[in-house]
Coordinates of C-alpha atoms in Angstrom, one line a residue:
X1 CA 120.7 -51.8 96.9
X2 CA 118.1 -54.0 95.0
X3 CA 119.2 -52.7 91.6
X4 CA 122.8 -53.6 92.2
X5 CA 121.9 -57.1 93.5
X6 CA 120.1 -57.8 90.2
X7 CA 123.3 -57.1 88.1
X8 CA 125.9 -59.7 87.2
X9 CA 128.7 -60.4 89.6
X10 CA 131.3 -59.1 87.2
X11 CA 129.5 -55.8 86.8
X12 CA 129.0 -55.5 90.6
X13 CA 132.7 -56.2 91.2
X14 CA 133.8 -53.6 88.6
X15 CA 131.4 -51.0 90.0
X16 CA 132.4 -51.8 93.6
X17 CA 136.1 -52.0 93.0
X18 CA 136.0 -48.9 90.7
X19 CA 134.0 -46.9 93.2
X20 CA 136.3 -48.0 96.1
X21 CA 139.4 -47.1 94.0
X22 CA 137.9 -43.8 93.0
X23 CA 137.1 -42.8 96.6
X24 CA 140.6 -43.9 97.8
X25 CA 142.2 -42.0 94.9
X26 CA 140.2 -38.9 95.4
X27 CA 140.9 -38.9 99.1
X28 CA 144.6 -39.5 98.6
X29 CA 144.7 -36.8 95.9
X30 CA 142.8 -34.3 98.0
X31 CA 145.1 -35.0 101.0
X32 CA 148.2 -34.7 98.8
X33 CA 147.0 -31.4 97.3
X34 CA 146.1 -30.0 100.7
X35 CA 149.4 -31.2 102.2
X36 CA 151.3 -29.7 99.2
X37 CA 149.5 -26.3 99.6
X38 CA 150.1 -26.2 103.3
X39 CA 153.8 -27.2 102.8
X40 CA 154.3 -24.4 100.3
X41 CA 152.6 -21.9 102.4
X42 CA 154.7 -23.0 105.4
X43 CA 157.8 -22.9 103.3
X44 CA 157.1 -19.4 102.0
X45 CA 156.3 -18.3 105.5
X46 CA 159.6 -19.7 106.9
X47 CA 161.5 -18.0 104.1
X48 CA 159.9 -14.7 104.8
X49 CA 160.7 -15.1 108.5
X50 CA 164.3 -15.9 107.8
X51 CA 164.7 -12.9 105.5
X52 CA 163.0 -10.6 108.1
X53 CA 165.4 -11.8 110.8
X54 CA 168.4 -11.3 108.5
X55 CA 167.3 -7.8 107.5
X56 CA 166.5 -6.9 111.2
X57 CA 170.0 -8.1 112.3
X58 CA 171.9 -6.1 109.6
X59 CA 173.9 -3.2 111.2
X60 CA 173.0 -0.8 108.5
X61 CA 169.3 -1.4 109.2
X62 CA 169.8 -1.0 113.0
X63 CA 171.7 2.2 112.5
X64 CA 169.2 3.5 110.0
X65 CA 166.3 2.9 112.3
X66 CA 168.1 4.5 115.2
X67 CA 169.0 7.5 113.0
X68 CA 165.6 7.5 111.2
X69 CA 167.5 7.6 107.9
X70 CA 164.5 7.0 105.6
X71 CA 166.6 7.3 102.4
X72 CA 169.2 4.9 103.5
X73 CA 166.6 2.4 104.8
X74 CA 164.6 2.6 101.5
X75 CA 167.7 1.8 99.5
X76 CA 168.5 -1.2 101.7
X77 CA 164.9 -2.4 101.7
X78 CA 164.7 -2.2 97.9
X79 CA 168.0 -4.0 97.4
X80 CA 167.2 -6.7 99.9
X81 CA 163.7 -7.3 98.4
X82 CA 165.2 -7.7 94.9
X83 CA 168.0 -9.9 96.2
X84 CA 165.5 -12.3 98.0
X85 CA 162.8 -12.1 95.4
X86 CA 160.4 -10.7 98.0
X87 CA 157.3 -8.8 97.2
X88 CA 158.2 -6.1 99.6
X89 CA 160.3 -5.3 102.6
X90 CA 158.9 -2.7 105.0
X91 CA 160.9 -1.2 107.9
X92 CA 159.3 0.7 110.8
X93 CA 160.3 2.2 114.1
X94 CA 159.3 1.2 117.6
X95 CA 155.9 2.7 117.0
X96 CA 155.3 0.8 113.8
X97 CA 155.7 4.0 111.8
X98 CA 157.0 3.2 108.3
X99 CA 160.6 4.3 107.6
X100 CA 160.9 2.3 104.4
X101 CA 158.2 1.1 101.9
X102 CA 158.1 0.3 98.2
X103 CA 155.5 3.1 97.9
X104 CA 157.2 6.3 99.1
X105 CA 153.8 7.9 99.7
X106 CA 153.1 5.5 102.5
X107 CA 156.3 6.3 104.4
X108 CA 155.5 8.0 107.7
X109 CA 152.2 6.2 108.2
X110 CA 151.4 3.4 110.5
X111 CA 152.1 -0.1 109.3
X112 CA 148.7 -1.1 110.6
X113 CA 147.0 1.0 107.9
X114 CA 147.4 -1.7 105.3
X115 CA 148.1 -4.8 107.4
X116 CA 145.7 -4.5 110.2
X117 CA 148.6 -5.8 112.3
X118 CA 150.7 -3.3 114.3
X119 CA 153.4 -5.8 115.1
X120 CA 152.8 -5.9 118.8
X121 CA 154.2 -9.4 119.1
X122 CA 157.5 -8.3 117.7
X123 CA 157.6 -4.8 119.2
X124 CA 156.4 -5.7 122.7
X125 CA 157.3 -9.4 123.1
X126 CA 160.4 -9.3 120.9
X127 CA 159.3 -12.4 119.0
X128 CA 159.7 -13.1 115.3
X129 CA 156.5 -14.6 113.7
X130 CA 154.7 -15.4 110.4
X131 CA 151.4 -13.9 109.4
X132 CA 149.1 -14.1 106.4
X133 CA 147.4 -10.8 105.5
X134 CA 146.0 -8.8 102.6
X135 CA 147.6 -5.3 102.4
X136 CA 148.1 -2.5 99.9
X137 CA 150.4 -4.7 97.8
X138 CA 148.0 -7.7 97.8
X139 CA 147.7 -10.9 99.8
X140 CA 151.0 -12.1 101.0
X141 CA 152.7 -14.4 103.5
X142 CA 154.7 -12.2 105.9
X143 CA 157.6 -12.7 108.3
X144 CA 158.1 -10.1 111.0
X145 CA 161.1 -9.6 113.2
X146 CA 162.1 -7.0 115.8
X147 CA 165.1 -4.7 115.3
X148 CA 167.1 -4.8 118.4
X149 CA 169.9 -2.4 119.3
X150 CA 173.0 -4.6 120.1
X151 CA 174.5 -2.4 122.8
X152 CA 171.3 -1.9 124.9
X153 CA 169.1 -4.8 123.8
X154 CA 166.3 -2.3 123.2
X155 CA 163.7 -2.9 120.5
X156 CA 164.0 0.0 118.2
X157 CA 162.0 -1.1 115.2
X158 CA 160.4 -3.8 113.2
X159 CA 161.0 -5.4 109.8
X160 CA 158.2 -7.0 107.7
X161 CA 159.1 -9.2 104.7
X162 CA 156.3 -10.3 102.4
X163 CA 156.0 -12.9 99.6
X164 CA 153.1 -12.7 97.2
X165 CA 150.6 -15.5 97.5
X166 CA 149.7 -15.1 93.9
X167 CA 153.0 -16.8 93.0
X168 CA 152.4 -19.4 95.6
X169 CA 149.0 -20.2 94.3
X170 CA 150.3 -20.4 90.7
X171 CA 152.9 -22.9 91.9
X172 CA 150.2 -24.8 93.7
X173 CA 148.0 -24.9 90.6
X174 CA 151.0 -26.2 88.6
X175 CA 151.7 -28.9 91.1
X176 CA 148.0 -29.8 91.4
X177 CA 147.8 -30.1 87.6
X178 CA 150.5 -32.8 87.7
X179 CA 149.0 -34.3 90.9
X180 CA 145.5 -34.6 89.5
X181 CA 146.9 -36.0 86.3
X182 CA 148.6 -38.8 88.3
X183 CA 145.4 -39.2 90.3
X184 CA 143.3 -39.6 87.1
X185 CA 145.8 -42.1 85.8
X186 CA 145.7 -44.1 89.0
X187 CA 141.9 -44.0 88.8
X188 CA 142.0 -45.4 85.3
X189 CA 144.5 -48.1 86.3
X190 CA 142.2 -49.0 89.3
X191 CA 139.2 -49.4 87.0
X192 CA 141.2 -51.5 84.5
X193 CA 142.5 -53.6 87.4
X194 CA 138.9 -54.0 88.6
X195 CA 137.9 -55.3 85.2
X196 CA 140.8 -57.7 85.0
X197 CA 140.3 -59.0 88.6
X198 CA 136.5 -59.4 88.1
X199 CA 137.1 -61.3 84.9
X200 CA 139.7 -63.7 86.5
X201 CA 137.5 -64.1 89.6
X202 CA 134.5 -65.0 87.4
X203 CA 136.5 -67.5 85.5
X204 CA 137.8 -69.0 88.8
X205 CA 134.3 -69.7 89.9
X206 CA 133.3 -71.1 86.5
X207 CA 131.2 -68.2 85.6
X208 CA 128.7 -68.7 88.4
X209 CA 126.8 -66.0 90.2
X210 CA 126.9 -65.8 94.0
X211 CA 123.3 -67.0 94.3
X212 CA 124.1 -70.0 92.1
X213 CA 127.2 -70.8 94.2
X214 CA 125.1 -70.6 97.4
X215 CA 122.5 -72.9 95.8
X216 CA 125.1 -75.3 94.7
X217 CA 126.7 -75.3 98.1
X218 CA 123.4 -76.1 99.8
X219 CA 122.8 -78.8 97.2
X220 CA 126.3 -80.2 97.8
X221 CA 125.7 -80.3 101.6
X222 CA 122.3 -82.0 101.1
X223 CA 123.8 -84.5 98.7
X224 CA 126.8 -85.3 101.0
X225 CA 124.5 -85.8 104.0
X226 CA 122.0 -87.9 102.1
X227 CA 124.7 -90.3 100.8
X228 CA 124.8 -93.4 103.0
X229 CA 128.5 -94.0 102.2
X230 CA 131.1 -92.2 104.3
X231 CA 132.8 -89.4 102.4
X232 CA 136.0 -87.7 103.4
X233 CA 138.0 -85.2 101.3
X234 CA 141.5 -83.9 101.9
X235 CA 143.5 -81.1 100.3
X236 CA 147.0 -81.3 98.9
X237 CA 148.5 -81.0 102.4
X238 CA 146.5 -84.0 103.6
X239 CA 144.2 -81.9 105.8
X240 CA 140.5 -83.0 106.0
X241 CA 138.3 -80.4 104.3
X242 CA 135.0 -82.3 104.1
X243 CA 133.3 -85.1 106.0
X244 CA 129.6 -86.1 106.0
X245 CA 127.5 -87.6 108.8
X246 CA 127.9 -91.1 107.3
X247 CA 131.7 -90.9 107.7
X248 CA 131.2 -90.3 111.5
X249 CA 128.8 -93.2 111.7
X250 CA 130.8 -95.6 109.6
X251 CA 134.0 -94.9 111.5
X252 CA 132.2 -94.8 114.8
X253 CA 133.4 -91.4 115.7
X254 CA 131.7 -89.1 118.2
X255 CA 129.4 -86.6 116.4
X256 CA 131.2 -83.7 118.0
X257 CA 134.6 -84.7 116.8
X258 CA 136.0 -81.9 114.6
X259 CA 137.3 -83.6 111.5
X260 CA 137.6 -80.5 109.2
X261 CA 141.0 -79.0 109.6
X262 CA 142.6 -82.2 111.1
X263 CA 145.4 -84.1 109.3
X264 CA 144.0 -87.3 107.9
X265 CA 146.8 -89.3 109.4
X266 CA 145.9 -88.1 112.9
X267 CA 142.3 -89.3 112.4
X268 CA 143.0 -92.4 110.4
X269 CA 146.7 -93.4 110.7
X270 CA 146.1 -96.4 108.5
X271 CA 144.7 -94.3 105.7
X272 CA 146.2 -94.6 102.2
X273 CA 144.8 -91.3 100.9
X274 CA 148.3 -89.7 100.9
X275 CA 149.6 -92.4 98.5
X276 CA 146.8 -91.5 96.0
X277 CA 147.7 -87.9 96.4
X278 CA 151.3 -88.7 95.4
X279 CA 150.5 -91.1 92.6
X280 CA 147.4 -89.4 91.2
X281 CA 146.0 -92.8 90.4
X282 CA 142.4 -93.6 91.5
X283 CA 141.5 -96.7 93.5
X284 CA 138.2 -98.4 93.2
X285 CA 136.5 -101.1 95.3
X286 CA 139.5 -101.6 97.5
X287 CA 138.9 -103.8 100.6
X288 CA 140.9 -102.4 103.6
X289 CA 140.6 -102.3 107.4
X290 CA 139.9 -98.9 109.0
X291 CA 139.5 -98.6 112.8
X292 CA 139.2 -102.3 113.1
X293 CA 136.4 -102.6 110.5
X294 CA 136.6 -104.0 107.0
X295 CA 135.7 -101.3 104.5
X296 CA 135.1 -101.1 100.7
X297 CA 136.8 -97.9 99.7
X298 CA 137.0 -95.8 96.5
X299 CA 139.6 -93.0 96.3
X300 CA 139.6 -90.4 93.5
X301 CA 142.2 -87.6 93.1
X302 CA 140.8 -84.1 92.5
X303 CA 142.6 -82.2 89.7
X304 CA 142.7 -78.6 88.8
X305 CA 144.2 -78.6 85.3
X306 CA 147.3 -80.8 85.6
X307 CA 147.7 -80.3 89.3
X308 CA 146.3 -82.6 92.0
X309 CA 144.7 -80.5 94.7
X310 CA 143.2 -83.2 96.8
X311 CA 141.6 -86.6 97.2
X312 CA 138.0 -87.7 97.8
X313 CA 137.4 -91.1 99.5
X314 CA 134.0 -92.8 99.8
X315 CA 133.8 -95.9 102.0
X316 CA 131.2 -98.3 103.4
X317 CA 131.5 -101.1 105.8
X318 CA 131.9 -104.5 104.2
X319 CA 129.4 -106.1 106.4
X320 CA 126.7 -103.8 105.1
X321 CA 127.4 -104.9 101.6
X322 CA 127.8 -108.4 102.8
X323 CA 124.2 -108.3 104.2
X324 CA 122.9 -107.7 100.7
X325 CA 125.5 -110.1 99.2
X326 CA 124.6 -112.7 101.8
X327 CA 121.0 -112.6 100.9
X328 CA 121.8 -112.7 97.2
X329 CA 124.2 -115.6 97.8
X330 CA 121.6 -117.6 99.7
X331 CA 119.0 -117.0 97.0
X332 CA 121.6 -118.0 94.4
X333 CA 122.5 -121.1 96.4
X334 CA 118.9 -122.1 96.8
X335 CA 118.4 -121.5 93.1
X336 CA 121.5 -123.5 92.2
X337 CA 120.4 -126.3 94.5
X338 CA 116.9 -126.4 93.2
X339 CA 118.1 -126.2 89.6
X340 CA 120.6 -129.0 90.0
X341 CA 118.1 -131.1 91.9
X342 CA 115.4 -130.5 89.4
X343 CA 117.8 -131.4 86.6
X344 CA 119.0 -134.5 88.4
X345 CA 115.7 -135.7 89.6
X346 CA 114.1 -135.1 86.2
X347 CA 116.6 -137.4 84.6
X348 CA 116.1 -140.0 87.4
X349 CA 112.3 -139.7 87.2
X350 CA 112.5 -140.4 83.5
X351 CA 114.7 -143.4 84.2
X352 CA 112.4 -144.7 86.9
X353 CA 109.4 -144.2 84.6
X354 CA 111.2 -146.1 81.8
X355 CA 112.0 -149.0 84.2
X356 CA 108.4 -149.2 85.3
X357 CA 107.2 -149.2 81.7
X358 CA 109.4 -152.1 80.8
X359 CA 108.4 -154.0 83.9
X360 CA 111.7 -153.7 85.8
X361 CA 110.1 -152.9 89.1
X362 CA 112.9 -154.1 91.3
X363 CA 115.5 -152.0 89.5
X364 CA 113.2 -149.0 89.8
X365 CA 112.8 -149.5 93.5
X366 CA 116.5 -150.0 93.9
X367 CA 117.3 -146.8 92.1
X368 CA 114.8 -144.9 94.3
X369 CA 116.3 -146.4 97.5
X370 CA 119.8 -145.5 96.4
X371 CA 118.9 -141.9 95.7
X372 CA 117.1 -141.5 99.0
X373 CA 119.9 -143.2 100.9
X374 CA 122.6 -140.9 99.4
X375 CA 120.8 -137.7 100.3
X376 CA 119.8 -139.0 103.7
X377 CA 123.4 -139.9 104.5
X378 CA 124.7 -136.5 103.4
X379 CA 122.0 -134.6 105.4
X380 CA 122.6 -136.8 108.4
X381 CA 126.4 -136.1 108.2
X382 CA 125.9 -132.4 107.9
X383 CA 123.4 -132.3 110.8
X384 CA 125.8 -134.2 113.0
X385 CA 129.1 -132.6 111.9
X386 CA 128.1 -129.1 111.0
X387 CA 125.3 -127.8 113.3
X388 CA 125.7 -124.3 111.8
X389 CA 122.9 -124.0 109.2
X390 CA 124.8 -121.4 107.0
X391 CA 127.8 -123.7 106.6
X392 CA 125.7 -126.8 106.2
X393 CA 123.6 -125.1 103.5
X394 CA 126.7 -124.0 101.7
X395 CA 128.1 -127.5 101.6
X396 CA 124.8 -129.0 100.5
X397 CA 124.6 -126.5 97.6
X398 CA 128.2 -127.3 96.6
X399 CA 127.4 -131.0 96.8
X400 CA 124.5 -130.6 94.4
X401 CA 126.5 -128.3 92.1
X402 CA 129.3 -131.0 91.9
X403 CA 126.7 -133.6 90.9
X404 CA 125.3 -131.2 88.3
X405 CA 128.8 -130.8 86.8
X406 CA 129.2 -134.6 86.7
X407 CA 131.7 -134.6 89.6
X408 CA 131.6 -135.9 93.1
X409 CA 132.1 -133.9 96.3
X410 CA 133.1 -136.3 99.1
X411 CA 132.9 -135.0 102.6
X412 CA 135.0 -137.0 105.1
X413 CA 132.5 -138.8 107.4
X414 CA 134.9 -138.2 110.3
X415 CA 134.6 -134.4 109.8
X416 CA 133.6 -132.3 112.7
X417 CA 132.9 -128.5 112.7
X418 CA 130.7 -127.8 115.7
X419 CA 133.0 -125.6 117.8
X420 CA 132.7 -122.4 115.7
X421 CA 133.5 -119.2 117.5
X422 CA 130.5 -116.9 117.8
X423 CA 132.5 -113.9 116.5
X424 CA 133.6 -115.7 113.3
X425 CA 131.6 -114.0 110.5
X426 CA 129.7 -116.9 108.9
X427 CA 129.2 -115.0 105.6
X428 CA 133.0 -114.5 105.2
X429 CA 133.7 -118.1 106.1
X430 CA 131.2 -119.3 103.6
X431 CA 132.7 -117.1 101.0
X432 CA 136.3 -118.4 101.7
X433 CA 135.2 -122.1 101.8
X434 CA 133.0 -121.7 98.8
X435 CA 135.8 -120.1 96.8
X436 CA 138.2 -123.1 97.6
X437 CA 135.5 -125.7 96.7
X438 CA 134.5 -123.9 93.5
X439 CA 138.2 -123.7 92.4
X440 CA 138.7 -127.4 93.2
X441 CA 135.5 -128.3 91.1
X442 CA 136.6 -126.2 88.2
X443 CA 140.2 -127.6 88.2
X444 CA 138.9 -131.2 88.5
X445 CA 136.4 -130.8 85.7
X446 CA 138.9 -129.3 83.3
X447 CA 141.7 -131.8 84.1
X448 CA 139.8 -135.1 84.9
X449 CA 136.5 -134.6 83.3
X450 CA 133.2 -136.2 84.4
X451 CA 133.5 -138.6 87.3
X452 CA 136.3 -136.5 88.9
X453 CA 136.4 -136.3 92.7
X454 CA 136.9 -133.4 95.2
X455 CA 137.5 -134.2 98.8
X456 CA 136.6 -132.1 101.8
X457 CA 137.7 -132.7 105.3
X458 CA 137.0 -130.5 108.4
X459 CA 138.0 -130.6 112.0
X460 CA 137.6 -128.3 115.0
X461 CA 139.9 -130.2 117.4
X462 CA 142.5 -128.2 119.2
X463 CA 142.8 -124.4 119.0
X464 CA 142.2 -124.1 115.3
X465 CA 139.6 -124.8 112.7
X466 CA 141.1 -126.8 109.8
X467 CA 139.6 -127.2 106.4
X468 CA 141.2 -129.4 103.7
X469 CA 140.0 -129.2 100.1
X470 CA 141.7 -131.7 97.6
X471 CA 141.1 -131.7 93.9
X472 CA 142.1 -133.8 90.9
X473 CA 143.3 -130.9 88.9
X474 CA 146.7 -130.4 87.1
X475 CA 148.4 -129.2 90.3
X476 CA 150.1 -125.9 91.0
X477 CA 153.8 -125.5 90.5
X478 CA 155.7 -124.6 93.6
X479 CA 156.9 -121.2 92.3
X480 CA 153.3 -120.2 91.6
X481 CA 151.8 -121.2 95.0
X482 CA 152.2 -117.8 96.6
X483 CA 151.5 -115.8 93.5
X484 CA 148.0 -117.3 93.0
X485 CA 146.8 -115.3 96.1
X486 CA 147.6 -112.0 94.4
X487 CA 144.8 -109.9 93.1
X488 CA 144.0 -110.6 89.4
X489 CA 146.2 -113.7 89.1
X490 CA 144.3 -116.7 87.8
X491 CA 144.9 -119.8 85.7
X492 CA 141.4 -119.4 84.2
X493 CA 140.7 -117.4 81.1
X494 CA 138.3 -114.5 80.9
X495 CA 137.8 -111.2 82.7
X496 CA 136.9 -110.7 86.4
X497 CA 139.2 -113.6 87.4
X498 CA 141.8 -113.8 90.2
X499 CA 139.7 -112.4 93.0
X500 CA 138.6 -115.5 94.9
X501 CA 141.9 -116.5 96.4
X502 CA 142.8 -112.9 96.9
X503 CA 139.8 -112.5 99.2
X504 CA 140.8 -115.7 101.0
X505 CA 144.2 -114.2 101.8
X506 CA 142.6 -110.9 102.9
X507 CA 140.3 -112.7 105.3
X508 CA 143.1 -114.8 106.7
X509 CA 145.4 -111.8 107.2
X510 CA 142.7 -110.1 109.2
X511 CA 141.7 -113.2 111.2
X512 CA 145.2 -114.3 111.9
X513 CA 144.9 -117.6 109.9
X514 CA 146.9 -119.2 107.2
X515 CA 146.6 -121.4 104.1
X516 CA 149.0 -123.9 102.7
X517 CA 149.1 -125.4 99.2
X518 CA 150.7 -128.7 98.3
X519 CA 150.6 -131.4 95.6
X520 CA 149.2 -134.8 96.4
X521 CA 150.9 -138.0 95.1
X522 CA 147.8 -139.2 93.1
X523 CA 147.6 -135.9 91.3
X524 CA 146.0 -132.6 92.0
X525 CA 146.4 -130.0 94.8
X526 CA 145.4 -129.8 98.5
X527 CA 144.5 -126.5 100.1
X528 CA 144.6 -126.5 103.9
X529 CA 143.0 -123.6 105.7
X530 CA 143.9 -122.9 109.4
X531 CA 141.7 -120.5 111.4
X532 CA 142.4 -119.8 115.1
X533 CA 139.4 -120.0 117.4
X534 CA 140.7 -116.9 119.1
X535 CA 141.4 -114.4 116.3
X536 CA 144.6 -112.4 116.1
X537 CA 143.4 -109.9 113.5
X538 CA 145.6 -107.2 112.1
X539 CA 144.7 -104.2 109.9
X540 CA 146.1 -103.4 106.6
X541 CA 147.9 -100.0 106.1

């Protein structure tokens, strides 16, 4: 109905539930009234039949019928009618001729004159039965029974007992009045219940109309599918309720895999969503391993009031983020290198210009040769020892940064790092190595000042790749050497600290490597990184 569709949901629900309740109540009330009427009619009929059988079996009635004692039968009929509160009791002979009747003028006439029923079923078949008829005394429910002589078994007469239907209908009307009152009350309760249910339902859906819900659902689906991050939502039982296409692609699941309705631990046994469901605390930018892939995950509990009803997780492969990060890192490295070189060469150019102006040509040529020689030696070393351009570029950038800081990064000339496994992610290795060198430079500058030295040694001999980074910092107490790898732990002041070494430990845990920290006799710390050429990665729970 177009008009109904234009009304508000609450109005529609009230009308629909009220109409449904009214129809049900009316049907139930009608059936109850009909059943009550029929039950009363049946009850009166059975009562009339019972009285008729009792009167027909009375010896005085049998003898009176046989003797055609009209006076005696009239007295008995009148007495029995009064005793049983019957409208009438009529007694007839085997020809249905009245022998007793409340109206004496009708005695001697056929019982069929006012009944239209000559009692053939009782007189011929010998059966007692109930009939409804309208006679001279009004409409009544009648029970008829044959009068049988006990000695011969012969049917000698008939007894008809009637109860007025006027009384029955009055009783029915009285009962119906109560019944319809209850029905009306039920209808009122139904309407009030419909109003309450509609109101609560409307509040439960935040006052939205069905069309608005449908539009929001379509928008939600479009939003979920358009997001490039994988999204999975679970309910309070840990059952998956929502998963977008990106979740299938990110987790490398077949597109026809039914995720909805599956327990999250069956699909992702290493998932930590259930812990968020228990704690109610959100997790942001957590780096974990799922299905053999490093992911960056956000988990957010879904609350309804004070109750946690589920968790939503968004995740993206770390390598996708690293692609962007790698590009930014390279740009930053190039910028840092160019900036440091520009600064350094600017100072040296000013120095060379000054030497030339004062006529110190030999000193100027010597300074130019020294500068060229230092860089040529470093570039030659990197080309020979580190053929990988990503690693070599990182080390060159760190060398220039050290010089800009007034420090010296010494790379062991016997270093060799040519046998790098193809599966080793260069971006992660650069991140780990860069974090160790940056920490060493910062510690050396703060403790030793300008002129401090950081040493780097690399070897790929044997079954492991080994990197040693030694600084001239204050050193690390033995009791702190494991704690520094925890997330957020740092000896530096300021926010956003304590993540570099934590990322180092995460990478090593996955790759199957290790790192050691020790103090050196001349002061400072030495970090030694061991990476197997054949990784033995393991996932985090």
